[in-house]
Coordinates of C-alpha atoms and ligand atoms in Angstrom, one line a residue:
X1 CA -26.6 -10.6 29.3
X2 CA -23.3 -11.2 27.9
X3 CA -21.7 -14.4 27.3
X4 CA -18.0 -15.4 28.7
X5 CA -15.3 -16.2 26.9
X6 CA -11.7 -16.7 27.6
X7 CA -8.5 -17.1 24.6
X8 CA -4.6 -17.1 24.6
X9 CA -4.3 -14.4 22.0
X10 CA -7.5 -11.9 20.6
X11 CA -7.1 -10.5 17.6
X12 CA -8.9 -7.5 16.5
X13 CA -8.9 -7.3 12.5
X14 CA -8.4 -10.3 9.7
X15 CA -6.3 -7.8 7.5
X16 CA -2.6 -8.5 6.6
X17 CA -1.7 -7.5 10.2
X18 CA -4.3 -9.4 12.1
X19 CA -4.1 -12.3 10.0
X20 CA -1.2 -13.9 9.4
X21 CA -0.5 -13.9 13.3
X22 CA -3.8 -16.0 13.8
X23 CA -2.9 -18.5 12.2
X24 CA 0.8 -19.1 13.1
X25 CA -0.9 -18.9 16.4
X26 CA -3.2 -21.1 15.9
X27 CA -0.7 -23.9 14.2
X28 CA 1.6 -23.5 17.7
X29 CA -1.4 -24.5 19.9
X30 CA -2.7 -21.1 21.2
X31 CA -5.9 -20.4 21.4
X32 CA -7.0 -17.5 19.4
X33 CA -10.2 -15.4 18.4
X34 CA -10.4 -12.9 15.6
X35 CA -12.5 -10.5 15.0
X36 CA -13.5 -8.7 12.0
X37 CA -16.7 -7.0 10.7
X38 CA -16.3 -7.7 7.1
X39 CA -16.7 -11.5 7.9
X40 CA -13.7 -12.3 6.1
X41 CA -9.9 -12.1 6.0
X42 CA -7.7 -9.8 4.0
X43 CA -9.0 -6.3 5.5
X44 CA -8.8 -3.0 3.4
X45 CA -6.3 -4.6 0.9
X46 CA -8.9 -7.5 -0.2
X47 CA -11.8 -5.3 0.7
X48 CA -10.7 -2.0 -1.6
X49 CA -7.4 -1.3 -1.5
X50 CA -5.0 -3.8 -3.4
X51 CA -6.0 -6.4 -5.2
X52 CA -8.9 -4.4 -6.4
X53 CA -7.0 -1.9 -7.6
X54 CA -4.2 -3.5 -9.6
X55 CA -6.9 -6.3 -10.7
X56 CA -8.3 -2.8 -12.5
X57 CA -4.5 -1.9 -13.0
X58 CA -3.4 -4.9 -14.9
X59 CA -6.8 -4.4 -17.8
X60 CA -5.2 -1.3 -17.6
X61 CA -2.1 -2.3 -18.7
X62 CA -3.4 -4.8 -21.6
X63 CA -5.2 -1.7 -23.2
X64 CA -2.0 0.4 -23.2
X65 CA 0.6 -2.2 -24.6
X66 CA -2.6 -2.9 -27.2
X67 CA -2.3 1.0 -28.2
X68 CA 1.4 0.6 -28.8
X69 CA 1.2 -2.6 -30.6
X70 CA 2.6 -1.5 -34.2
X71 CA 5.7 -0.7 -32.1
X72 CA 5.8 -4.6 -31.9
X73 CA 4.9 -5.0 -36.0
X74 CA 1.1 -6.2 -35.0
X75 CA -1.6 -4.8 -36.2
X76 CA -5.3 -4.2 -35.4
X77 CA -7.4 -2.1 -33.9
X78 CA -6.9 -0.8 -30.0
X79 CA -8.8 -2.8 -26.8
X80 CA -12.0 -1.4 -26.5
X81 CA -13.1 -1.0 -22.6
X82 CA -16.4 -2.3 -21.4
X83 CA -15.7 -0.7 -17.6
X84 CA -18.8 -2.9 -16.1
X85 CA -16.4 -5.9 -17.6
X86 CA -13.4 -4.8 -16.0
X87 CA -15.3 -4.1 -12.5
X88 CA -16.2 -7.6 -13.4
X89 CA -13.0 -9.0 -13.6
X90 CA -11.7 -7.3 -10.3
X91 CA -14.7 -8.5 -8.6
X92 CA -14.2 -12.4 -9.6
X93 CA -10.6 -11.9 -8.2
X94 CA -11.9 -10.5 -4.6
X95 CA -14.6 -13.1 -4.6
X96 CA -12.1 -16.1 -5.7
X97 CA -9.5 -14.8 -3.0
X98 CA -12.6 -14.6 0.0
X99 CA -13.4 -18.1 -1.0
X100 CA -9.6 -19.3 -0.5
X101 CA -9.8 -17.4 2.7
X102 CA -12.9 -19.2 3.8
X103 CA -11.6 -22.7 3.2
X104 CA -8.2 -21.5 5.2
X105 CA -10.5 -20.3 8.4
X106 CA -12.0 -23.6 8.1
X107 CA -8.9 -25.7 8.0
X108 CA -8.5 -23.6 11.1
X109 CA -9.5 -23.7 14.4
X110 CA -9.2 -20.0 15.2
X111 CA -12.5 -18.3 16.2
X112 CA -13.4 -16.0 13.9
X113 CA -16.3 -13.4 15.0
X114 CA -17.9 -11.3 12.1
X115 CA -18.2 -8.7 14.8
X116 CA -16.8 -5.4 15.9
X117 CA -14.7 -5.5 19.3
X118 CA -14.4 -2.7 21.9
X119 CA -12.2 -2.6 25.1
X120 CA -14.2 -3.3 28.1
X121 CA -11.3 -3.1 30.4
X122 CA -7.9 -4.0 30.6
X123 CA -8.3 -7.6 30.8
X124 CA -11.7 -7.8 28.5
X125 CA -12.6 -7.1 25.2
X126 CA -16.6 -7.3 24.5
X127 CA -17.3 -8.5 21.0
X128 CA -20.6 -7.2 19.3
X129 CA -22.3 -9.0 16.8
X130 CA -24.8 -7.5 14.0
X131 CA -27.3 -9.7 15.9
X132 CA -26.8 -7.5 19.3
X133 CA -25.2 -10.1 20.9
X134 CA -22.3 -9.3 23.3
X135 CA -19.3 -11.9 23.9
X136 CA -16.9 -10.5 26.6
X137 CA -13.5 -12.4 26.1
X138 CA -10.4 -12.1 28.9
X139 CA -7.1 -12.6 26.6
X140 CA -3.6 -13.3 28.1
X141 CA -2.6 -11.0 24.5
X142 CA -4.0 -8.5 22.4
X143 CA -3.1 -7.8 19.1
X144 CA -4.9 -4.4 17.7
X145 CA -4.9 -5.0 14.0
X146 CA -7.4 -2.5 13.1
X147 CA -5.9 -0.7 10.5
X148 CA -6.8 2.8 8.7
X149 CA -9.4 4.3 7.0
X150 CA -9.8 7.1 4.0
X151 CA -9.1 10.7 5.1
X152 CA -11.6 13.4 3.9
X153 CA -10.6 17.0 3.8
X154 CA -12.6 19.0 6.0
X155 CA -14.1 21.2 3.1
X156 CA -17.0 22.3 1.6
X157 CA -18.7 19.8 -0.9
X158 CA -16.6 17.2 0.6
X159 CA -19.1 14.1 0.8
X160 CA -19.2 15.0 -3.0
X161 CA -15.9 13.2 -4.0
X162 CA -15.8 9.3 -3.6
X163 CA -12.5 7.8 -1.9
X164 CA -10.6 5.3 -3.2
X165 CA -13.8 2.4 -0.9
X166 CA -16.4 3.2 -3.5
X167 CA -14.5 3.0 -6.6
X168 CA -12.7 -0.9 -5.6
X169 CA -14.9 -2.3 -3.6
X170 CA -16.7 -5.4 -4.2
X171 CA -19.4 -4.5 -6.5
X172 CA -18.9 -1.0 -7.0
X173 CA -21.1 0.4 -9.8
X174 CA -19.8 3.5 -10.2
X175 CA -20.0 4.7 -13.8
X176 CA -16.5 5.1 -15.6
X177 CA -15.0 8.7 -14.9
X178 CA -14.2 9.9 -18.3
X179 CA -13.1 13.6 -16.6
X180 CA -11.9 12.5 -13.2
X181 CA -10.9 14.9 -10.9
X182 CA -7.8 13.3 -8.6
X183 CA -7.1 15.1 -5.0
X184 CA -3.5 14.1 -3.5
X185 CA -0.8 13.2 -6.0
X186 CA 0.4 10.5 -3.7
X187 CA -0.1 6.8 -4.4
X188 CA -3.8 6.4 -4.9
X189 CA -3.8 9.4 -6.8
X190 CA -1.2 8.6 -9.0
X191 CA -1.8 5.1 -9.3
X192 CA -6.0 5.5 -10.3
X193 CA -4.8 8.7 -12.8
X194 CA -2.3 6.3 -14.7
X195 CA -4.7 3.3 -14.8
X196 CA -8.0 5.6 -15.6
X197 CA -5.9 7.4 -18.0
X198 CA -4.7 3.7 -19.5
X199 CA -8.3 3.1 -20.2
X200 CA -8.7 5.9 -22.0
X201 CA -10.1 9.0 -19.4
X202 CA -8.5 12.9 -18.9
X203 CA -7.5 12.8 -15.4
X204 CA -6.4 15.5 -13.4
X205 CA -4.2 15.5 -10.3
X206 CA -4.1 18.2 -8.1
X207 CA -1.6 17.9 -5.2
X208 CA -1.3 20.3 -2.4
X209 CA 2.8 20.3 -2.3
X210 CA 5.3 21.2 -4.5
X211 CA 5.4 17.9 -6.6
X212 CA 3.7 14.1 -6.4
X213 CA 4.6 11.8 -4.1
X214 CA 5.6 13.6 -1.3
X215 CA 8.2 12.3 1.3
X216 CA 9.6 10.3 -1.8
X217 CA 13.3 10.7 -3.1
X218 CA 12.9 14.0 -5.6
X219 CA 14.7 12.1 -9.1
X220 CA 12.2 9.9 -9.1
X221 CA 9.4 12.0 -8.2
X222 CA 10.1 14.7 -11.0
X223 CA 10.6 11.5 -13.6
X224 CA 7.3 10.0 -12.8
X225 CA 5.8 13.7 -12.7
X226 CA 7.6 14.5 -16.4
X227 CA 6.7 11.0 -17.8
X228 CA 3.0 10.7 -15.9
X229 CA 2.3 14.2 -17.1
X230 CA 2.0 13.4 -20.8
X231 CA -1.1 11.1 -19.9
X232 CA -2.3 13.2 -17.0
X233 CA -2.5 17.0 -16.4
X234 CA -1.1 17.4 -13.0
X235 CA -1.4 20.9 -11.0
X236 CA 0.9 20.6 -8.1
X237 CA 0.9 23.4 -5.4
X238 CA -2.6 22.9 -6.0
X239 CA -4.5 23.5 -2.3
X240 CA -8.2 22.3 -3.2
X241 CA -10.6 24.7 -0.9
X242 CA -14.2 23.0 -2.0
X243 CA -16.2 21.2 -4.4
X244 CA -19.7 22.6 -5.8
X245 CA -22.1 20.2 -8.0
X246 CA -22.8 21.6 -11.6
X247 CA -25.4 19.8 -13.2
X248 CA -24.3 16.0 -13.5
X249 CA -20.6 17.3 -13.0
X250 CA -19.1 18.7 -10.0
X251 CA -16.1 21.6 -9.9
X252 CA -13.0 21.6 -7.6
X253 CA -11.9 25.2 -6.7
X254 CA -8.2 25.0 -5.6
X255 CA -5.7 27.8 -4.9
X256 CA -2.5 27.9 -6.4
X257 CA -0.4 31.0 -4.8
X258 CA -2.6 34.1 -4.5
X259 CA -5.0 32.3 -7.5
X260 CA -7.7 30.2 -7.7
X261 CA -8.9 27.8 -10.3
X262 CA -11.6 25.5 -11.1
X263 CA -11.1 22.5 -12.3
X264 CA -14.5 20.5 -14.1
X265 CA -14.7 17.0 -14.0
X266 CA -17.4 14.1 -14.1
X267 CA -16.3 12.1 -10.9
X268 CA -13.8 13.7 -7.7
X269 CA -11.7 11.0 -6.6
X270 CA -10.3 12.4 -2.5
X271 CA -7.0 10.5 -2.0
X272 CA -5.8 12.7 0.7
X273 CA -3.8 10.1 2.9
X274 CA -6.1 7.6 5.4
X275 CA -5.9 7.6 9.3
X276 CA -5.5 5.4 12.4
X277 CA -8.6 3.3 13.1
X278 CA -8.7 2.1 17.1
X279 CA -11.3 0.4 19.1
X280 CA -13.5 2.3 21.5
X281 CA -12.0 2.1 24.9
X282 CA -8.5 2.4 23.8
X283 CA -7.6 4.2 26.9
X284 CA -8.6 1.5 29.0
X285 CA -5.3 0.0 28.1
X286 CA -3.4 3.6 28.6
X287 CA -3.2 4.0 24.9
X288 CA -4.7 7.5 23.1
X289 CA -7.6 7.3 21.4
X290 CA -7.1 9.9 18.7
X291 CA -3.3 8.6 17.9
X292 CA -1.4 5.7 16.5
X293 CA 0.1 3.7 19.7
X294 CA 4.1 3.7 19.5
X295 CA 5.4 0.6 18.8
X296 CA 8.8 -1.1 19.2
X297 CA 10.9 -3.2 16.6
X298 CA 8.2 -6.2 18.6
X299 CA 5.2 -4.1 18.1
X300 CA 4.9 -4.4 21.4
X301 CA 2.6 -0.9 22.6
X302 CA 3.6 0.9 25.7
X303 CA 1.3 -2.1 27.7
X304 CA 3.1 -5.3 27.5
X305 CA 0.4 -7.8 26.2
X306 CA -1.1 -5.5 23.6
X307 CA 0.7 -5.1 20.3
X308 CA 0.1 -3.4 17.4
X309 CA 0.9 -4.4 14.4
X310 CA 0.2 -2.6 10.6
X311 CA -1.4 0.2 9.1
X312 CA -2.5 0.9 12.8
X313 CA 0.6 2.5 14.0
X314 CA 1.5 4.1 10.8
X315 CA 5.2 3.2 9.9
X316 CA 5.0 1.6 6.7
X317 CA 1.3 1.4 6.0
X318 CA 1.4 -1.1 3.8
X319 CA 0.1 -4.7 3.4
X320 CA 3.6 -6.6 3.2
X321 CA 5.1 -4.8 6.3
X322 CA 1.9 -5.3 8.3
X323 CA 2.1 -9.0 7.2
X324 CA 5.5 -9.3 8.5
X325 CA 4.7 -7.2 11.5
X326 CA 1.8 -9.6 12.0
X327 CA 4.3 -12.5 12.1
X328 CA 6.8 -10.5 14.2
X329 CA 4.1 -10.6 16.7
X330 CA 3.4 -14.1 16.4
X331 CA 6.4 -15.3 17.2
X332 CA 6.8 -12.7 20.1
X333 CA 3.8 -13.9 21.9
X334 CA 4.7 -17.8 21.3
X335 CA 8.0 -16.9 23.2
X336 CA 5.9 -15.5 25.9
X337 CA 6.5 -12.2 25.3
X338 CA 10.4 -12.4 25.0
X339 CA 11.7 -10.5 21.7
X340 CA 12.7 -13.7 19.7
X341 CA 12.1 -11.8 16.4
X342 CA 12.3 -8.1 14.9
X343 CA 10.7 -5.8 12.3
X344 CA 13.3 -3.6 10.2
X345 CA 11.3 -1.3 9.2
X346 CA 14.4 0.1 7.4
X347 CA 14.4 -2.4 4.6
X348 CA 10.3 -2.4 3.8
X349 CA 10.0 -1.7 0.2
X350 CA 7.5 0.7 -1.6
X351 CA 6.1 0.5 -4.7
X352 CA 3.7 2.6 -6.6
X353 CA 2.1 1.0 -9.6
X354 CA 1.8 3.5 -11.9
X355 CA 3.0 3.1 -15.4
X356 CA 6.0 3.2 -15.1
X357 CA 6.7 1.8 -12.2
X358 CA 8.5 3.6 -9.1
X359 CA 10.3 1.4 -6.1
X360 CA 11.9 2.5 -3.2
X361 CA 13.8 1.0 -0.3
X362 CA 15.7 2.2 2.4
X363 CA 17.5 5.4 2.6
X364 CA 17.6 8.3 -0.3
X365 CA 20.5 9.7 -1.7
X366 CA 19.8 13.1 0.3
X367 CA 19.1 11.2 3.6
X368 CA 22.1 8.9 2.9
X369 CA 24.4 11.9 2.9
X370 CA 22.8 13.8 6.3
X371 CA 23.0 10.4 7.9
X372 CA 26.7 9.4 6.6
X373 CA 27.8 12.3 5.0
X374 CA 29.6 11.0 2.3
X375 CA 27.9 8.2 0.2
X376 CA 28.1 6.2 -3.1
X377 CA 25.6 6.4 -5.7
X378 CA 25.7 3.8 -8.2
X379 CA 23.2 4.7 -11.1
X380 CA 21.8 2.6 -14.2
X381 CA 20.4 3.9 -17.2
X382 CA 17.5 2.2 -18.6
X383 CA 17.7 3.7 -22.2
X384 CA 20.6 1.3 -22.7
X385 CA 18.8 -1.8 -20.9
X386 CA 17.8 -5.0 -23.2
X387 CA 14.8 -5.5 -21.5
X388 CA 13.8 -1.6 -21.4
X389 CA 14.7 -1.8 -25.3
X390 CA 13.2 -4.9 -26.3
X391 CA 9.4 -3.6 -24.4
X392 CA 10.4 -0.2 -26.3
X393 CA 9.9 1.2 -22.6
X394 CA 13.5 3.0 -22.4
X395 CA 12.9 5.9 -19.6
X396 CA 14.0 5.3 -16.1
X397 CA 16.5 4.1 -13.8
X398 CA 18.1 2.1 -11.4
X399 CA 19.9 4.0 -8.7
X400 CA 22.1 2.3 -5.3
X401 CA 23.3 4.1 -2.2
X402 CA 26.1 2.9 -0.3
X403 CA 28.2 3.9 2.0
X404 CA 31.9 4.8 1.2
X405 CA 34.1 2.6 3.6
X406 CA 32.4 -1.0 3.3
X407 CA 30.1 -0.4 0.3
X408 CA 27.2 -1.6 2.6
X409 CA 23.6 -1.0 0.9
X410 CA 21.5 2.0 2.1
X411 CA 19.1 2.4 -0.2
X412 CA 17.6 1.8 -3.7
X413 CA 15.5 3.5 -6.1
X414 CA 13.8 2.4 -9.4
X415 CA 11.8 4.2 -11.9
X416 CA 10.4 2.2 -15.1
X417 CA 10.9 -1.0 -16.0
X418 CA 10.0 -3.7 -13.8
X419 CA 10.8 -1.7 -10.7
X420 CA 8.0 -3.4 -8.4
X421 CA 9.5 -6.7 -9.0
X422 CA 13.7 -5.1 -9.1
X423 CA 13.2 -3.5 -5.2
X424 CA 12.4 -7.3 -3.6
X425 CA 15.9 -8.1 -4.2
X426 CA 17.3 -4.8 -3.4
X427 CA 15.5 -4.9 -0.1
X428 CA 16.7 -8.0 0.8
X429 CA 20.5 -7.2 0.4
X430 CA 19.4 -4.1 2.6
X431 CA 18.3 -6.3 5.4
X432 CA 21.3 -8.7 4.7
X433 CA 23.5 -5.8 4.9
X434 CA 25.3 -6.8 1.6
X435 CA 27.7 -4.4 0.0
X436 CA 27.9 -3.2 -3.8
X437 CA 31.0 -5.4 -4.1
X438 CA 28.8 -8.5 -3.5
X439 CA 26.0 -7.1 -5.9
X440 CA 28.5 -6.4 -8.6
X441 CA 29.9 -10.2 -8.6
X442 CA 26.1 -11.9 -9.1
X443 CA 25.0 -12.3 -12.3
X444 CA 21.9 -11.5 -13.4
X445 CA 19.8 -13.1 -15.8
X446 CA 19.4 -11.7 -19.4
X447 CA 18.0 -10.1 -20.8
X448 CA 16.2 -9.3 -17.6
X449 CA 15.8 -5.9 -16.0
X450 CA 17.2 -7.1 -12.9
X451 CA 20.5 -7.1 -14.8
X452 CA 20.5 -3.3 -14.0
X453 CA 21.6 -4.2 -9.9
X454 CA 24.9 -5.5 -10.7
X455 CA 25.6 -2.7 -13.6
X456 CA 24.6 -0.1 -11.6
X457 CA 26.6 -2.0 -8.7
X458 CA 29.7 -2.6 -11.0
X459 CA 29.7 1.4 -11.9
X460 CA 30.9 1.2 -8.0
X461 CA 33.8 -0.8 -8.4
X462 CA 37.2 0.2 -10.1
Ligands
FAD1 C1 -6.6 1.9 -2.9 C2 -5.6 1.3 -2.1 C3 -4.6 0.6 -2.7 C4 -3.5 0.0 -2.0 N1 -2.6 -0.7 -2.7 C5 -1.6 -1.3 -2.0 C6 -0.6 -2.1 -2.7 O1 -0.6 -2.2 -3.9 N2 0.4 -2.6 -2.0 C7 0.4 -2.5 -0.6 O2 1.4 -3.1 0.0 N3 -0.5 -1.8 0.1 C8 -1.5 -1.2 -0.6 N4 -2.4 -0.5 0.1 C9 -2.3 -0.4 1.6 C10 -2.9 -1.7 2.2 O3 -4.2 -1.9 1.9 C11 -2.7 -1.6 3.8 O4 -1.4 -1.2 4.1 C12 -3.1 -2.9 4.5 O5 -4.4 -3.3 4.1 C13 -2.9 -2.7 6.0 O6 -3.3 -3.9 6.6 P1 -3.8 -3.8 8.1 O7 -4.2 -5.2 8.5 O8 -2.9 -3.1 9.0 O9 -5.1 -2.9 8.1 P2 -6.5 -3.0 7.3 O10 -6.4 -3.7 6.0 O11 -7.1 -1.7 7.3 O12 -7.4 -4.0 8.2 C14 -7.9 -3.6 9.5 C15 -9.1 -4.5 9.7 O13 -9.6 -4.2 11.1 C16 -11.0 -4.2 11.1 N5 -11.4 -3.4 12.2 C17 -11.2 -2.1 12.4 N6 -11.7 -1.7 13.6 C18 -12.2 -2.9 14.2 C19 -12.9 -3.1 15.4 N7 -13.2 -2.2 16.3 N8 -13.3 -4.4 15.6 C20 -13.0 -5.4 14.7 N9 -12.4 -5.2 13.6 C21 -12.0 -3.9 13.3 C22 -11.4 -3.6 9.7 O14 -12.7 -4.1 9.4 C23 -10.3 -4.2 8.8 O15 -10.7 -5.4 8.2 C24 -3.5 0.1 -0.6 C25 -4.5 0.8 0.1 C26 -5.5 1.4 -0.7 C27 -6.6 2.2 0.1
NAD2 N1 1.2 0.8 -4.1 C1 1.0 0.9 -2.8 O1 1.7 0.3 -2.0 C2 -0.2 1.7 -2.3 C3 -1.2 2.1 -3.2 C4 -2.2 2.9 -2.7 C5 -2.3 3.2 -1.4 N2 -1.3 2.8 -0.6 C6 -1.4 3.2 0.9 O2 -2.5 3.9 1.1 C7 -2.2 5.1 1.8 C8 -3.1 6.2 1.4 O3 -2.9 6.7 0.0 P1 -3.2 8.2 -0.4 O4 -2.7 8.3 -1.8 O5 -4.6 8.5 0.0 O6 -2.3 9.0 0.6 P2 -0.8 9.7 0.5 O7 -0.4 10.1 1.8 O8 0.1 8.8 -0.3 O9 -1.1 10.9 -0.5 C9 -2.0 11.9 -0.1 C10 -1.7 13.2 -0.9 O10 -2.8 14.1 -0.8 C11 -2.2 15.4 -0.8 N3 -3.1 16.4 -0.2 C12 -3.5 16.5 1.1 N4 -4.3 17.5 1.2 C13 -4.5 18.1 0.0 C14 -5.3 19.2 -0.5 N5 -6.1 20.0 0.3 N6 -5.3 19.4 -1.8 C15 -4.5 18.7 -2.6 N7 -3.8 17.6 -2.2 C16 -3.8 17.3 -0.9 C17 -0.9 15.2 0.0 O11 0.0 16.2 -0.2 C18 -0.4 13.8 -0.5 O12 0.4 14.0 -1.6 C19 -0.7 5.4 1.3 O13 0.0 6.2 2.2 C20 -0.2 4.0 1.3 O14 0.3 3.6 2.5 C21 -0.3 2.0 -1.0

């Protein structure tokens, strides 16, 4: 027999868009119950995704610069990798961030339910335990947090490759791929090539369209593509048709025009996008099961009380928007529903860690012009930068959009230096709605990469 329950707000996953709303929730007096089977906050991005991955990134990093170290007048031999060490590493840093989350549940008086939820009916949600047990809670709000999972091409020899889960998960054991073979050259491909290939394996990309990062402004994906392809072989037009086992290493057949290759590696790594996760009984709400609900700038779903913030509805699946969409959602429900606050999904950054660095935000040069027509494109060099010189790390650049009348800020993009950390501020004068003029009178600190803003901002100005 299931138990009753009854709560302000239910929350159906503890990642960066469940989260953060449960416990704004929770400080403004509502009562709220979260629900997650991983028993923990943080979702895919503690659980594999993020923090893994750039806590494997960053050894990564320490090898390379080590490689280049005469560059600096030091000498000495290059980092040696012991993988199970750096596994080690990235597992401390998941298991000091679940503790941290732990003591913040507990400081809490949300009701967090290691369980997975389902909707009963429009009113209900029925939370399962791993125990069997069946809690039936009627919320005033829902908030459908539930995120994505890894997409696997429907091919033969499929359950062959890993995903992206098994190689960052807590305690993953895999051994390290000294021949990987990447499928998709968007950001998990591209990222695990340029860290794998950091510490010291062959990888190979191959990505089904004409170049990597698809959907991504084109300078910057041909100048990661020219700059990644020195470490990396990368096959682009590369449609991968099946994988076959060949002794302790497996081969990927892939078709490139009216060919087809093999490719031979030691581990196939399938980063071919991720998909919508919903609760069973979605439709019980009048929501599809087999699509991402439509959201507004409130994450509100077409049902008033049910929102849907992050990877779930699949604007900007990533964990800073869906923390902020999280929020959004918050503050919506504290109002009652009214729409006190707003995503702009327009000024989200994106960032793909690969060395080096590319950042977006906002509108390319391309979409600028079909949007404005005309546009100004500001552009900074980083083979003149201090910073870029100093780090002997001289490819890349800094380019603004704006449009012509007022100079306002439509978009930014950054390849090399320091480019994750350069697009915060660039997005933010995007959401401010600042114009070049006011970029180009800041000054930046030197001899700092961000430096590049107001040049590339001053190139504007008379
Ligand atoms: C390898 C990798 C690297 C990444 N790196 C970055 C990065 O560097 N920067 C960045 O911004 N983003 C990165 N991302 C993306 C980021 O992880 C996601 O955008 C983010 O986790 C989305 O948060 P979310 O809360 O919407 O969804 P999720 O994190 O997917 O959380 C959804 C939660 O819902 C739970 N759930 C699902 N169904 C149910 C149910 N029926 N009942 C109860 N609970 C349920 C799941 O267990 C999960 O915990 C990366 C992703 C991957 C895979
Ligand atoms: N730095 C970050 O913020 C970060 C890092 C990693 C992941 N993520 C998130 O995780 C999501 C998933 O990442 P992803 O890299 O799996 O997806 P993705 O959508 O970025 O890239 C998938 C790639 O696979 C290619 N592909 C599809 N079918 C193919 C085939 N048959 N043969 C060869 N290539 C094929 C696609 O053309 C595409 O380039 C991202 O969209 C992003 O939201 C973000």
């Amino acid at each position: 027999m299931a138990r009753e329950a009854t709560a302000d707000v239910v929350i159906v996953g503890a990642g960066g868009g469940g989260y953060p709303a449960a416990f704004a929730l929770d400080r403004a007096g509502r009562s709220v119950v979260l629900v997650d089977p991983i028993g923990n906050l943080g979702g895919n991005c503690l659980a594999e995704g993020c923090i893994p991955s750039k806590a494997v990134r960053e050894a990564s990093l320490i090898r390379a610069r080590s490689t280049r170290a005469e560059t600096f007048g030091l000498r000495g031999t290059a980092l040696d990798v012991d993988w199970s060490g750096v596994l080690a590493h990235k597992d401390r840093v998941q298991r000091l961030r679940y503790e941290q989350h732990t003591d913040e549940l507990r400081a809490s008086t949300i009701r967090f339910m290691t369980a997975t939820a389902r909707i009963d009916d429009a009113e209900r949600i029925a939370i399962e335990e791993a125990d069997g047990s069946t809690t039936l809670v009627r919320f005033h709000d829902l908030v459908l947090a539930t995120g994505s999972a890894p997409s696997r091409l429907a091919i033969a020899g499929a359950d062959l490759a890993v995903t992206s889960h098994e190689l960052f998960r807590l305690g993953a054991d895999l051994p390290f791929p000294s021949r990987p073979v990447i499928i998709g050259g968007g950001y998990i491909g591209v990222e695990t090539a340029s860290m794998l290939a950091n510490l010291g394996a062959a990888p190979t990309i191959l990505e089904a369209t004409g170049g990597l990062l698809p959907g991504y402004d084109a300078a910057l994906a041909t100048g990661l593509a020219s700059l990644l392809g020195q470490r990396v072989q990368l096959h682009v037009d590369a449609l991968v048709r099946s994988i076959t086992r060949v002794g302790s290493d497996y081969e990927v057949s892939w078709q490139h025009g009216g060919d087809v290759h093999v490719t031979r590696g030691d581990l196939v790594i399938m980063a071919t996008g991720r998909h919508v996760q919903l609760p069973e009984g979605i439709d019980a709400l009048g929501l599809a099961p087999d699509r991402a609900p439509t959201v507004d700038a409130q994450l509100r779903t077409s049902h008033p009380r049910v929102w849907a913030p992050g990877d779930v509805n699949g604007r900007t699946p990533l964990f800073h928007a869906a923390v902020r969409q999280s929020l959004v959602v918050a503050h919506c429900i504290m109002a009652g529903g009214r729409s006190t606050d707003a995503m702009d999904f327009d000024a989200v950054p994106t960032t793909v860690f690969t060395e080096p660095e590319v950042a977006s935000v906002g509108l390319t040069e391309v979409e600028a012009r079909t949007r404005h027509g005309d546009v100004m494109v500001g552009h900074y060099d980083f083979a003149g930068d201090a910073r870029a010189q100093i780090l002997d790390e001289r490819e890349g650049f800094l380019a603004l959009i704006a449009e012509p009348h007022r100079g306002t800020l439509l978009g930014a993009q950054v390849l090399g230096v320091d480019a994750a950390q350069l697009i915060a501020p660039l997005a933010l004068a995007i959401h401010a709605g600042l114009t070049v003029d006011q970029l180009a009178t800041m000054a930046f600190p030197h001899p700092m990469a961000s430096e590049g803003i107001d040049r590339a901002a001053r190139s504007l100005r008379p």
